Short mmCIF file of C-alpha atoms in Angstrom, two decimals:
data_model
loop_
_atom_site.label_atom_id
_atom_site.label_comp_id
_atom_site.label_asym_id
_atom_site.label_seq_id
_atom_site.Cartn_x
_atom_site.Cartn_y
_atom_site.Cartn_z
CA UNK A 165 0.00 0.00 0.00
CA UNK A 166 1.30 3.41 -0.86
CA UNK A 167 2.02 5.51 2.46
CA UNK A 168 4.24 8.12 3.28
CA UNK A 169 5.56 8.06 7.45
CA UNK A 170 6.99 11.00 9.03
CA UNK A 171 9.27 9.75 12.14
CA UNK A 172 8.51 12.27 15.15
CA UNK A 173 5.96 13.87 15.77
CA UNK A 174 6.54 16.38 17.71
CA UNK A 175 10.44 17.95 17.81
CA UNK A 176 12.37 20.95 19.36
CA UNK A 177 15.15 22.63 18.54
CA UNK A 178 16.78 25.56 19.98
CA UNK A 179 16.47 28.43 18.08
CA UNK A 180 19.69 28.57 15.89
CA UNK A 181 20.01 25.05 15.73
CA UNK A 182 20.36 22.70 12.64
CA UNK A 183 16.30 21.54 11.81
CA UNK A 184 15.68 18.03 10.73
CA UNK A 185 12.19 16.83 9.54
CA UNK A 186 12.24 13.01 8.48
CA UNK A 187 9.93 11.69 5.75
CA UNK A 188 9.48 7.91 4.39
CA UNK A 189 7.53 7.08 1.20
CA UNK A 190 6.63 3.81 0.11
CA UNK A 191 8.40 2.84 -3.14
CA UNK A 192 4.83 2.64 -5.30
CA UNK A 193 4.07 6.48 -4.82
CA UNK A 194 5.18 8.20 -8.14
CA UNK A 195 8.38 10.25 -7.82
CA UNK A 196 6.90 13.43 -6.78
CA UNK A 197 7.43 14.30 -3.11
CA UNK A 198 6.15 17.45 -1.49
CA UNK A 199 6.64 19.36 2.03
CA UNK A 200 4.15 21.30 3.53
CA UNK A 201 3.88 23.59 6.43
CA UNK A 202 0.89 24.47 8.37
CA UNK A 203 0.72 27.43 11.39
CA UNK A 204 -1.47 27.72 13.60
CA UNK A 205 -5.39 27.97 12.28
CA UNK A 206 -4.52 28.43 9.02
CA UNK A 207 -4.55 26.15 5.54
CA UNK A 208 -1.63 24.29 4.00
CA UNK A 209 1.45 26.64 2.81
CA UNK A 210 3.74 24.64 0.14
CA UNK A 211 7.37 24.56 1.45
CA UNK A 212 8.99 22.72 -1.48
CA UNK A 213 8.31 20.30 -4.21
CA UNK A 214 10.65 17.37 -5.73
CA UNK A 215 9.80 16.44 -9.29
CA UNK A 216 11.96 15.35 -11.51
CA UNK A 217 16.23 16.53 -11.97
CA UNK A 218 18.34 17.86 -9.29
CA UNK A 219 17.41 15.97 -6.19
CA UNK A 220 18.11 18.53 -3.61
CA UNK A 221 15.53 20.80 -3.72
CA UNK A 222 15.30 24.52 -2.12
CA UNK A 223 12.46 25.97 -0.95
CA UNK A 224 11.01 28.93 1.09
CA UNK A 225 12.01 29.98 4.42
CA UNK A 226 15.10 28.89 4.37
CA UNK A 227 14.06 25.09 3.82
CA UNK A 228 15.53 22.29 1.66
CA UNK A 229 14.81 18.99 1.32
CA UNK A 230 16.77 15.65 -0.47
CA UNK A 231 15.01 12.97 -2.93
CA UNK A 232 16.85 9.60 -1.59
CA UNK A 233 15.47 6.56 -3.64
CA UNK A 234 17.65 4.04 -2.50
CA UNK A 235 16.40 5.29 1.28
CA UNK A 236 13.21 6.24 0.21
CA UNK A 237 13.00 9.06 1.88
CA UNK A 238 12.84 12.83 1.41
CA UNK A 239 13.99 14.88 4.78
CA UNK A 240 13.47 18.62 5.31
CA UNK A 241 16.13 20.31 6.57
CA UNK A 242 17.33 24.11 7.85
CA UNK A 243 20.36 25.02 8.90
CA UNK A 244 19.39 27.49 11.62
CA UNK A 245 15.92 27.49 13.02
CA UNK A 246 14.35 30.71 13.79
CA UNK A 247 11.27 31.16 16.18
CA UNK A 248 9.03 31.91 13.58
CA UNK A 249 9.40 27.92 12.13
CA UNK A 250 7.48 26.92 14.73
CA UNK A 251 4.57 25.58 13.05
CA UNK A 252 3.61 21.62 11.71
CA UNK A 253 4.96 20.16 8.66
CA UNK A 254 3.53 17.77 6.44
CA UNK A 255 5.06 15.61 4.11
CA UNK A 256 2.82 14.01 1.32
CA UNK A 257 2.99 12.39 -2.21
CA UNK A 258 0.72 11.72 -5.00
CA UNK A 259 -1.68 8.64 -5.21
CA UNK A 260 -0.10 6.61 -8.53
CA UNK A 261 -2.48 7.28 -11.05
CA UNK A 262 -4.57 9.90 -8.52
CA UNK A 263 -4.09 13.04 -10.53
CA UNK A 264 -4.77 15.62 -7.57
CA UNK A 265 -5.43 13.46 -4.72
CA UNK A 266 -2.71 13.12 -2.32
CA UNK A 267 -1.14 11.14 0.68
CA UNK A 268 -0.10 12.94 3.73
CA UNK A 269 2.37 12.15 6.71
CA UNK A 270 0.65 12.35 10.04
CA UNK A 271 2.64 15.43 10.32
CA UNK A 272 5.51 17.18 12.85
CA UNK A 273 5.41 19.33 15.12
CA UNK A 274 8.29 21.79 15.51
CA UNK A 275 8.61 23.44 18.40
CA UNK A 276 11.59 26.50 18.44
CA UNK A 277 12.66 27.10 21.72
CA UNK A 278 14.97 30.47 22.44
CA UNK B 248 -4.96 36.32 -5.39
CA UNK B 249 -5.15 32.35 -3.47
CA UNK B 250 -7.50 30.10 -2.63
CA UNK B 251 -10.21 31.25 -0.98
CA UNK B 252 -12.46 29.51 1.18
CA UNK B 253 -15.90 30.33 2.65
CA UNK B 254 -17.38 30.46 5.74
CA UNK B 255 -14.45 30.35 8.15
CA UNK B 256 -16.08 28.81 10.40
CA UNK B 257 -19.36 27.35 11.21
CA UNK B 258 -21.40 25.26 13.81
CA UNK B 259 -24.05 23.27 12.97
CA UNK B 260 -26.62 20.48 15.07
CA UNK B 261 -26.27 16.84 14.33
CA UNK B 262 -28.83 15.85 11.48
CA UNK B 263 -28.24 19.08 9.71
CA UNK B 264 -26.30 19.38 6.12
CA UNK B 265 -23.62 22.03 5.70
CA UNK B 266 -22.75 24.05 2.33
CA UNK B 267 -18.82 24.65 2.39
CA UNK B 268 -17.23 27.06 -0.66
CA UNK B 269 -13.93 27.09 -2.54
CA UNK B 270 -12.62 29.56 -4.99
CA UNK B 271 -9.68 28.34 -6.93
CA UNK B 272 -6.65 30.32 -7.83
CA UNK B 273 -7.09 31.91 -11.21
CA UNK B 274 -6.62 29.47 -14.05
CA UNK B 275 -6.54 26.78 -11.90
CA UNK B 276 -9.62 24.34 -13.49
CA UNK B 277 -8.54 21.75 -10.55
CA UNK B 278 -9.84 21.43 -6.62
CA UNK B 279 -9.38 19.13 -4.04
CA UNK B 280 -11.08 18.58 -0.94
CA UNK B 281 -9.31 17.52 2.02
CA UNK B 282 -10.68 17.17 5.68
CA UNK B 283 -8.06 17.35 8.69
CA UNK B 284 -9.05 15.70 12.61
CA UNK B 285 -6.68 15.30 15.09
CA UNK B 286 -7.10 11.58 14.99
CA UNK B 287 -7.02 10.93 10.83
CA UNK B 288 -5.17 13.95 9.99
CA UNK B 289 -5.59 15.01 6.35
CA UNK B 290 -7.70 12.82 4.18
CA UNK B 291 -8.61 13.08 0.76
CA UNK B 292 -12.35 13.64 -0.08
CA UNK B 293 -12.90 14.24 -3.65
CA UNK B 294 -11.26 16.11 -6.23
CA UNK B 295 -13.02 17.88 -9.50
CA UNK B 296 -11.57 19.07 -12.58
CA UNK B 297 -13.10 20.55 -15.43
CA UNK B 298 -17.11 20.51 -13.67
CA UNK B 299 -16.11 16.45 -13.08
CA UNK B 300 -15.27 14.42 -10.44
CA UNK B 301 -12.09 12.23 -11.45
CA UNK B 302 -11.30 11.18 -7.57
CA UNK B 303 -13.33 10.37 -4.48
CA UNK B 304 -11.31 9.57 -1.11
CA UNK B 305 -12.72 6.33 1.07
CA UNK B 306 -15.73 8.76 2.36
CA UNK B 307 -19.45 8.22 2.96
CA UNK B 308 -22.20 9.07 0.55
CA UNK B 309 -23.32 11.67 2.69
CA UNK B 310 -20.37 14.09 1.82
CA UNK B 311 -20.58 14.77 -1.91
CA UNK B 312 -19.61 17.75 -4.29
CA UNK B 313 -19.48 19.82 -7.56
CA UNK B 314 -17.65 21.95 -9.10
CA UNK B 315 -19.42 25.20 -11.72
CA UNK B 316 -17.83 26.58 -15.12
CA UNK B 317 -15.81 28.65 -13.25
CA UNK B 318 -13.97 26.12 -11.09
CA UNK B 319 -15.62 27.14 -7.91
CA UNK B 320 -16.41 24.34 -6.02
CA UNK B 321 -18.46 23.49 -3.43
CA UNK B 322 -18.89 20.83 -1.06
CA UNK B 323 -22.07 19.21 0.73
CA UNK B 324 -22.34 17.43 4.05
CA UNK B 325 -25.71 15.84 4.95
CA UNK B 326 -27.42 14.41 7.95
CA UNK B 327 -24.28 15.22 9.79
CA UNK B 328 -22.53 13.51 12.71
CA UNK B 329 -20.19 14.58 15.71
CA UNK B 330 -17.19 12.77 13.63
CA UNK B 331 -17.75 15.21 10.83
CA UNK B 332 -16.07 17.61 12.97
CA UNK B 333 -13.11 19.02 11.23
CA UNK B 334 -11.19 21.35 9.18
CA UNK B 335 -12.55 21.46 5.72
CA UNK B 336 -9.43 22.28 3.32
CA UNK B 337 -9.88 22.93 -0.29
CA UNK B 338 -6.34 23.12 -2.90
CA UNK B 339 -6.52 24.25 -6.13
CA UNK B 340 -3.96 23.26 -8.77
CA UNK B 341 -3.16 24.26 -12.31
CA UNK B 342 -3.72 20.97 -14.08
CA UNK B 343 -4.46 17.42 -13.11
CA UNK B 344 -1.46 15.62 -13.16
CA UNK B 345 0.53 13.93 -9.91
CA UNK B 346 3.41 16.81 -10.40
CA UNK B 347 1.74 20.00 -9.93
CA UNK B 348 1.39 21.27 -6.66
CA UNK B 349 -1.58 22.00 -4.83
CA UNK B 350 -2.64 25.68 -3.29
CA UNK B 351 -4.86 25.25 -0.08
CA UNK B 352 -6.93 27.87 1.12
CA UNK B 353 -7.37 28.31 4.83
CA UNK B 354 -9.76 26.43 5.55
CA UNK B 355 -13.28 25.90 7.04
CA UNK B 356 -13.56 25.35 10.42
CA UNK B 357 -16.84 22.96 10.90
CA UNK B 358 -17.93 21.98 14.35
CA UNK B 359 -20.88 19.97 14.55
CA UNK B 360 -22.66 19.58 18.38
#
């Protein structure tokens, strides 16, 4: 079954500190990986995408994030976390053969402590 | 402009059926549905594209959808239940295929008592 497994879900880091967000995707989702963050009452805010090419991607804020097949996986990382990346992230991928339909991560929870 | 979503929030009586709204980004003839609990997290409803549904998510009858000629869509839940408590999101996207991102919109906030 496809699935997509976010180990942790809840982790803190000191503000400064190196972030690391892990993601696992089953090997039947289709090679398109995507990281999401979510604040607090508010929608879905799209961090960074992997599709096909370079596999270290770069996103917003700061964020990038590194297409592993042979691990399967597809961790977010910062370098230095800053207060305001406090927030939950979501890691999902597409449904093979879904068009817009997507899998999601149960999510993590970054906390940013000063 | 993004996605917009309408009402923000709303609280409705067991039994009763609920109207949510979603405007799509601009040129973007795809939405999504997506509901998010603390228990289930984000789950896929339904998704429309081009006024037709292409994907439904592992969801009762009772929540159904459409979209118009202007890719607004909207969403119906009927005879609702305490479980349908949630956070309604709705992402729009440009096309249909698995590598275009989706937009979300903030959300609805439905609380059912």
């Amino acid at each position: 079954a496809q699935s997509v497994t976010q180990l942790g879900s809840h982790v803190s880091v000191s503000e400064g500190a190196l972030v690391l967000l892990r993601c696992n995707y089953s090997s039947s989702v289709p090679p398109y990986l995507f990281w999401y963050v979510q604040y607090p009452n508010q929608g879905l805010q799209l961090l960074l995408k992997y599709t096909t090419g370079a596999t270290l991607v770069k996103g917003i804020n700061g964020f990038e994030a590194e297409f592993k097949k042979s691990e399967t996986s597809f961790h977010l990382t910062k370098p230095s976390a800053h207060m305001s990346d406090a927030a939950e992230y979501f890691c999902a991928a597409p449904f093979s053969g879904g068009y817009n339909k997507l899998i999601f991560g149960a999510g993590t929870r970054l906390a940013v402590h000063p | 402009a993004g996605v917009t979503q309408s009402p923000t929030h709303l609280i409705k009586t067991r039994g009763q059926q609920v109207t949510l709204s979603c405007s799509p980004i601009s040129g973007h003839r795809s939405v999504s549905w997506y509901q998010q609990t603390p228990g289930q997290g984000l789950q896929f409803l339904f998704e429309y594209f081009s006024e037709t549904q292409r994907n439904k998510g592992n969801f009762p009858g009772r929540f159904s959808g459409r979209q118009f000629s202007n890719s607004r869509s909207e969403m119906n839940v009927s005879t609702l239940e305490l479980g349908d408590s949630a956070l309604y999101l709705c992402a729009s996207s440009l096309e249909g295929g698995s590598s275009y991102e989706q937009y979300f919109g903030p959300g609805t906030r439905l609380t059912v008592t």
